[in-house]
Amino acid sequence: MSHVEGTPEGDIDRARKRLDELDRHIVRMLKERVSFSALVQSARISDGGCRTDHRRENVVVRRYHQSLGPAGRDIALSLLRLCRGRDPVPAFGSGAAPARRAFLGPASSVSQRAAELLVPRAGQELVPLDTLDDVVSEVVDGRAAEAVLPLENTLSGPVHDSIRALVACDEVCVTAQLRLPVDWVLAAAPGTRLADVDTVASHPHALAQTRKWLGALLPRTATTSAASSSSASAAGLLAPDAAYEAAVCTRRAAEHYRLSVLATPDTSLVPVTRFALVRPAAALPEPSGDDVTSLAVTVPTRSLTDVVECLARNRAEVLGLHTLPAGKARHLLWLDCRGHAADPRLVRTWVELSEPCDRLRMIGTYPIAGLSGRPAES
């Protein structure tokens, strides 16, 4: 029986939906507190202190007790146990087969090559998926132990869908990275000449990375975006009713589909894509000696200068910064800062950033070595 709005049953339904929303918000905030507490603990230990600051914990217990009464004291004690790691947050994806690794398909895509190279494992099963959200969900839901996502490209910039998928999911973190040169080619079905090409298809990122080259090579040729990767565009050339005559794809994809390569860009213009290895969220890894920490913050537009000033004041070495719109008068900032997340200077930066920002989430702390093209894992 459906509940009609304005009836007691309808009012109860609306109230329950609101309660569900509040519960989700509370759980998200608790996870953020656990993560932030881990940063403080690591920084305290690295500075020669103890893991637990009982004086500080007593302040927290009194605060909850004064606000909520005896039940508040019990809540505070449970929360402190959770933040100490004695009541650990459940490990998402713990039942996944260790060899399963998800990536953005289809076969022969750039992401598959990255999935093969980034911290390779013997007997690994690579799982191609249709969207970046699906790739992250595969890890969260336990169907894969890890995933590989493209984060940014030297020519086309950040991959917004990857960044948003990682920011929205507290259950995963980045544990390693790799920069991979992309060997784009212009390919066509056998027998096609360059003069026969009226339309070129590919993924929007591939088209953005090769725009200048294509414009010089085929100034009167149109381009069309494909919903999937450039590899799928290459496969589409073999269809009898193909709506385009050529595709921008990797040389590997051209060879896989037995296409003819019509042209290749100047090797000095080869773009490089940065990929991230994603796993279920866990305790902070030990410092490697040369780390990078990725952080996502949501901040009101009016407070953007406060973020910049905070980074400058704490002399944070920013390796990368991407800005994405996040709703009305809001921005999502992705920051890559040199150093381990538990470095006292970075912890101080995180604490100060939490003031002007609506939300702060550490995406991962991991060795920087992958930035030079060598896969590295935390």
Tab-separated table of N, CA and C in Angstrom, residues 63-157:
chain	number	residue	atom	x	y	z
A	63	ARG	N	33.474	16.763	26.081
A	63	ARG	CA	32.678	17.527	25.123
A	63	ARG	C	31.406	16.770	24.758
A	64	TYR	N	31.547	15.489	24.465
A	64	TYR	CA	30.381	14.684	24.089
A	64	TYR	C	29.453	14.487	25.286
A	65	HIS	N	30.028	14.305	26.481
A	65	HIS	CA	29.209	14.085	27.675
A	65	HIS	C	28.403	15.328	28.007
A	66	GLN	N	29.031	16.496	27.878
A	66	GLN	CA	28.331	17.740	28.181
A	66	GLN	C	27.211	18.014	27.173
A	67	SER	N	27.403	17.604	25.925
A	67	SER	CA	26.406	17.876	24.882
A	67	SER	C	25.280	16.861	24.859
A	68	LEU	N	25.595	15.583	25.150
A	68	LEU	CA	24.616	14.514	24.960
A	68	LEU	C	24.317	13.701	26.206
A	69	GLY	N	24.972	14.023	27.313
A	69	GLY	CA	24.710	13.271	28.534
A	69	GLY	C	25.481	11.959	28.580
A	70	PRO	N	25.062	11.032	29.467
A	70	PRO	CA	25.786	9.755	29.632
A	70	PRO	C	25.959	8.992	28.310
A	71	ALA	N	24.932	9.028	27.436
A	71	ALA	CA	25.064	8.337	26.146
A	71	ALA	C	26.172	8.967	25.305
A	72	GLY	N	26.358	10.282	25.436
A	72	GLY	CA	27.415	10.962	24.697
A	72	GLY	C	28.790	10.474	25.102
A	73	ARG	N	28.951	10.155	26.390
A	73	ARG	CA	30.233	9.625	26.854
A	73	ARG	C	30.528	8.280	26.182
A	74	ASP	N	29.512	7.418	26.102
A	74	ASP	CA	29.695	6.122	25.456
A	74	ASP	C	30.024	6.286	23.974
A	75	ILE	N	29.361	7.251	23.316
A	75	ILE	CA	29.640	7.508	21.900
A	75	ILE	C	31.088	7.949	21.719
A	76	ALA	N	31.548	8.852	22.590
A	76	ALA	CA	32.918	9.361	22.488
A	76	ALA	C	33.937	8.243	22.663
A	77	LEU	N	33.715	7.364	23.640
A	77	LEU	CA	34.654	6.268	23.878
A	77	LEU	C	34.705	5.320	22.676
A	78	SER	N	33.540	5.025	22.095
A	78	SER	CA	33.513	4.167	20.908
A	78	SER	C	34.225	4.832	19.736
A	79	LEU	N	34.004	6.128	19.579
A	79	LEU	CA	34.641	6.864	18.501
A	79	LEU	C	36.161	6.868	18.663
A	80	LEU	N	36.639	7.066	19.881
A	80	LEU	CA	38.080	7.080	20.128
A	80	LEU	C	38.705	5.713	19.864
A	81	ARG	N	37.977	4.633	20.216
A	81	ARG	CA	38.483	3.295	19.904
A	81	ARG	C	38.599	3.107	18.397
A	82	LEU	N	37.604	3.607	17.664
A	82	LEU	CA	37.621	3.504	16.208
A	82	LEU	C	38.813	4.259	15.629
A	83	CYS	N	39.084	5.448	16.167
A	83	CYS	CA	40.177	6.270	15.663
A	83	CYS	C	41.546	5.728	16.057
A	84	ARG	N	41.606	4.937	17.145
A	84	ARG	CA	42.884	4.305	17.523
A	84	ARG	C	43.172	3.084	16.669
A	85	GLY	N	42.159	2.620	15.917
A	85	GLY	CA	42.357	1.424	15.110
A	85	GLY	C	41.991	0.150	15.831
A	86	ARG	N	41.417	0.242	17.040
A	86	ARG	CA	41.052	-0.970	17.777
A	86	ARG	C	39.707	-1.528	17.324
A	87	ASP	N	38.849	-0.635	16.805
A	87	ASP	CA	37.608	-1.071	16.161
A	87	ASP	C	37.716	-0.646	14.708
A	88	PRO	N	38.496	-1.357	13.897
A	88	PRO	CA	38.805	-0.889	12.549
A	88	PRO	C	37.581	-0.773	11.665
A	89	VAL	N	37.655	0.190	10.737
A	89	VAL	CA	36.620	0.311	9.724
A	89	VAL	C	36.673	-0.936	8.856
A	90	PRO	N	35.537	-1.551	8.525
A	90	PRO	CA	35.568	-2.767	7.714
A	90	PRO	C	36.347	-2.571	6.420
A	91	ALA	N	37.110	-3.590	6.052
A	91	ALA	CA	37.914	-3.534	4.833
A	91	ALA	C	37.032	-3.865	3.639
A	92	PHE	N	36.734	-2.862	2.835
A	92	PHE	CA	35.899	-3.092	1.669
A	92	PHE	C	36.681	-3.890	0.648
A	93	GLY	N	35.997	-4.814	-0.016
A	93	GLY	CA	36.651	-5.608	-1.033
A	93	GLY	C	37.542	-6.689	-0.467
A	94	SER	N	37.431	-7.022	0.818
A	94	SER	CA	38.333	-7.999	1.425
A	94	SER	C	38.128	-9.392	0.864
A	95	GLY	N	36.968	-9.646	0.254
A	95	GLY	CA	36.740	-10.977	-0.292
A	95	GLY	C	37.145	-11.096	-1.749
A	96	ALA	N	37.744	-10.050	-2.313
A	96	ALA	CA	38.082	-10.076	-3.727
A	96	ALA	C	39.273	-10.974	-3.991
A	97	ALA	N	39.269	-11.605	-5.149
A	97	ALA	CA	40.408	-12.404	-5.562
A	97	ALA	C	41.601	-11.478	-5.780
A	98	PRO	N	42.778	-11.781	-5.171
A	98	PRO	CA	43.930	-10.877	-5.249
A	98	PRO	C	44.372	-10.584	-6.673
A	99	ALA	N	44.075	-11.480	-7.617
A	99	ALA	CA	44.588	-11.305	-8.979
A	99	ALA	C	43.692	-10.451	-9.859
A	100	ARG	N	42.501	-10.068	-9.409
A	100	ARG	CA	41.581	-9.307	-10.257
A	100	ARG	C	41.867	-7.806	-10.178
A	101	ARG	N	42.090	-7.211	-11.344
A	101	ARG	CA	42.371	-5.779	-11.425
A	101	ARG	C	41.476	-5.169	-12.497
A	102	ALA	N	40.688	-4.158	-12.121
A	102	ALA	CA	39.744	-3.535	-13.051
A	102	ALA	C	40.400	-2.360	-13.773
A	103	PHE	N	39.954	-2.114	-15.000
A	103	PHE	CA	40.437	-0.966	-15.770
A	103	PHE	C	39.363	-0.561	-16.776
A	104	LEU	N	39.516	0.641	-17.347
A	104	LEU	CA	38.565	1.136	-18.333
A	104	LEU	C	38.861	0.480	-19.676
A	105	GLY	N	37.894	-0.338	-20.163
A	105	GLY	CA	38.087	-1.069	-21.407
A	105	GLY	C	37.807	-0.211	-22.624
A	106	PRO	N	37.823	-0.854	-23.792
A	106	PRO	CA	37.923	-2.295	-24.030
A	106	PRO	C	39.364	-2.779	-24.131
A	107	ALA	N	39.544	-4.005	-24.655
A	107	ALA	CA	40.872	-4.575	-24.809
A	107	ALA	C	41.722	-3.690	-25.722
A	108	SER	N	43.035	-3.692	-25.453
A	108	SER	CA	44.026	-2.930	-26.224
A	108	SER	C	43.936	-1.426	-25.988
A	109	SER	N	43.177	-0.986	-24.976
A	109	SER	CA	43.112	0.436	-24.658
A	109	SER	C	44.370	0.865	-23.919
A	110	VAL	N	44.556	2.177	-23.820
A	110	VAL	CA	45.701	2.706	-23.080
A	110	VAL	C	45.624	2.265	-21.621
A	111	SER	N	44.411	2.243	-21.073
A	111	SER	CA	44.251	1.835	-19.669
A	111	SER	C	44.673	0.382	-19.453
A	112	GLN	N	44.445	-0.481	-20.439
A	112	GLN	CA	44.882	-1.871	-20.277
A	112	GLN	C	46.404	-1.939	-20.191
A	113	ARG	N	47.079	-1.160	-21.037
A	113	ARG	CA	48.546	-1.163	-20.979
A	113	ARG	C	49.029	-0.689	-19.616
A	114	ALA	N	48.394	0.353	-19.077
A	114	ALA	CA	48.761	0.843	-17.743
A	114	ALA	C	48.494	-0.223	-16.690
A	115	ALA	N	47.368	-0.940	-16.823
A	115	ALA	CA	47.029	-1.993	-15.860
A	115	ALA	C	48.042	-3.130	-15.902
A	116	GLU	N	48.648	-3.351	-17.050
A	116	GLU	CA	49.671	-4.394	-17.168
A	116	GLU	C	50.987	-3.971	-16.540
A	117	LEU	N	51.301	-2.661	-16.609
A	117	LEU	CA	52.612	-2.182	-16.186
A	117	LEU	C	52.670	-1.713	-14.736
A	118	LEU	N	51.576	-1.226	-14.192
A	118	LEU	CA	51.581	-0.587	-12.865
A	118	LEU	C	51.567	-1.640	-11.767
A	119	VAL	N	52.729	-1.875	-11.155
A	119	VAL	CA	52.912	-2.885	-10.114
A	119	VAL	C	52.332	-4.226	-10.577
A	120	PRO	N	52.904	-4.819	-11.614
A	120	PRO	CA	52.359	-6.073	-12.144
A	120	PRO	C	52.457	-7.224	-11.158
A	121	ARG	N	51.519	-8.171	-11.233
A	121	ARG	CA	51.480	-9.325	-10.343
A	121	ARG	C	51.313	-10.591	-11.183
A	122	ALA	N	51.976	-11.647	-10.766
A	122	ALA	CA	51.892	-12.908	-11.498
A	122	ALA	C	50.458	-13.436	-11.468
A	123	GLY	N	49.978	-13.945	-12.591
A	123	GLY	CA	48.647	-14.529	-12.670
A	123	GLY	C	47.520	-13.539	-12.569
A	124	GLN	N	47.808	-12.265	-12.798
A	124	GLN	CA	46.803	-11.217	-12.637
A	124	GLN	C	45.721	-11.295	-13.719
A	125	GLU	N	44.468	-11.174	-13.321
A	125	GLU	CA	43.350	-11.143	-14.265
A	125	GLU	C	42.910	-9.699	-14.445
A	126	LEU	N	42.987	-9.201	-15.671
A	126	LEU	CA	42.574	-7.842	-15.971
A	126	LEU	C	41.111	-7.834	-16.387
A	127	VAL	N	40.323	-6.926	-15.765
A	127	VAL	CA	38.877	-6.895	-15.972
A	127	VAL	C	38.485	-5.582	-16.639
A	128	PRO	N	38.160	-5.571	-17.940
A	128	PRO	CA	37.750	-4.335	-18.612
A	128	PRO	C	36.309	-3.962	-18.275
A	129	LEU	N	36.063	-2.674	-18.005
A	129	LEU	CA	34.725	-2.186	-17.679
A	129	LEU	C	34.396	-0.964	-18.529
A	130	ASP	N	33.104	-0.612	-18.552
A	130	ASP	CA	32.628	0.404	-19.492
A	130	ASP	C	32.824	1.839	-19.025
A	131	THR	N	32.764	2.087	-17.707
A	131	THR	CA	32.869	3.456	-17.201
A	131	THR	C	33.842	3.511	-16.032
A	132	LEU	N	34.322	4.713	-15.740
A	132	LEU	CA	35.253	4.890	-14.621
A	132	LEU	C	34.549	4.664	-13.287
A	133	ASP	N	33.267	5.029	-13.188
A	133	ASP	CA	32.512	4.733	-11.970
A	133	ASP	C	32.435	3.225	-11.738
A	134	ASP	N	32.246	2.465	-12.819
A	134	ASP	CA	32.205	1.005	-12.696
A	134	ASP	C	33.548	0.457	-12.213
A	135	VAL	N	34.632	1.060	-12.681
A	135	VAL	CA	35.972	0.604	-12.288
A	135	VAL	C	36.159	0.751	-10.777
A	136	VAL	N	35.763	1.910	-10.223
A	136	VAL	CA	35.895	2.127	-8.778
A	136	VAL	C	34.944	1.217	-8.009
A	137	SER	N	33.713	1.078	-8.489
A	137	SER	CA	32.727	0.237	-7.805
A	137	SER	C	33.171	-1.222	-7.738
A	138	GLU	N	33.924	-1.658	-8.724
A	138	GLU	CA	34.397	-3.045	-8.734
A	138	GLU	C	35.244	-3.337	-7.500
A	139	VAL	N	36.012	-2.345	-7.056
A	139	VAL	CA	36.841	-2.506	-5.855
A	139	VAL	C	35.993	-2.364	-4.595
A	140	VAL	N	35.135	-1.358	-4.571
A	140	VAL	CA	34.296	-1.113	-3.396
A	140	VAL	C	33.412	-2.317	-3.083
A	141	ASP	N	32.849	-2.925	-4.124
A	141	ASP	CA	31.919	-4.043	-3.943
A	141	ASP	C	32.618	-5.386	-3.786
A	142	GLY	N	33.948	-5.396	-3.836
A	142	GLY	CA	34.675	-6.631	-3.575
A	142	GLY	C	34.841	-7.565	-4.749
A	143	ARG	N	34.511	-7.106	-5.951
A	143	ARG	CA	34.666	-7.982	-7.122
A	143	ARG	C	36.088	-7.939	-7.680
A	144	ALA	N	36.839	-6.917	-7.297
A	144	ALA	CA	38.249	-6.810	-7.686
A	144	ALA	C	39.035	-6.280	-6.501
A	145	ALA	N	40.292	-6.680	-6.420
A	145	ALA	CA	41.128	-6.228	-5.313
A	145	ALA	C	41.700	-4.847	-5.558
A	146	GLU	N	41.795	-4.440	-6.817
A	146	GLU	CA	42.385	-3.142	-7.128
A	146	GLU	C	41.941	-2.703	-8.516
A	147	ALA	N	42.239	-1.441	-8.839
A	147	ALA	CA	41.829	-0.889	-10.121
A	147	ALA	C	42.862	0.121	-10.576
A	148	VAL	N	42.856	0.398	-11.871
A	148	VAL	CA	43.757	1.395	-12.452
A	148	VAL	C	42.912	2.462	-13.130
A	149	LEU	N	43.176	3.739	-12.791
A	149	LEU	CA	42.404	4.864	-13.332
A	149	LEU	C	43.341	5.893	-13.945
A	150	PRO	N	42.973	6.493	-15.084
A	150	PRO	CA	43.734	7.632	-15.609
A	150	PRO	C	43.380	8.892	-14.817
A	151	LEU	N	44.396	9.661	-14.418
A	151	LEU	CA	44.152	10.869	-13.629
A	151	LEU	C	44.316	12.153	-14.436
A	152	GLU	N	45.343	12.206	-15.280
A	152	GLU	CA	45.586	13.431	-16.033
A	152	GLU	C	46.482	13.127	-17.220
A	153	ASN	N	46.469	14.059	-18.186
A	153	ASN	CA	47.304	13.934	-19.369
A	153	ASN	C	48.022	15.256	-19.600
A	154	THR	N	49.242	15.178	-20.096
A	154	THR	CA	50.042	16.392	-20.265
A	154	THR	C	49.453	17.355	-21.286
A	155	LEU	N	48.617	16.876	-22.205
A	155	LEU	CA	48.029	17.755	-23.215
A	155	LEU	C	46.574	18.084	-22.941
A	156	SER	N	45.789	17.094	-22.516
A	156	SER	CA	44.343	17.328	-22.343
A	156	SER	C	43.940	17.621	-20.901
A	157	GLY	N	44.898	17.562	-19.956
A	157	GLY	CA	44.599	17.941	-18.579
A	157	GLY	C	43.989	16.827	-17.747
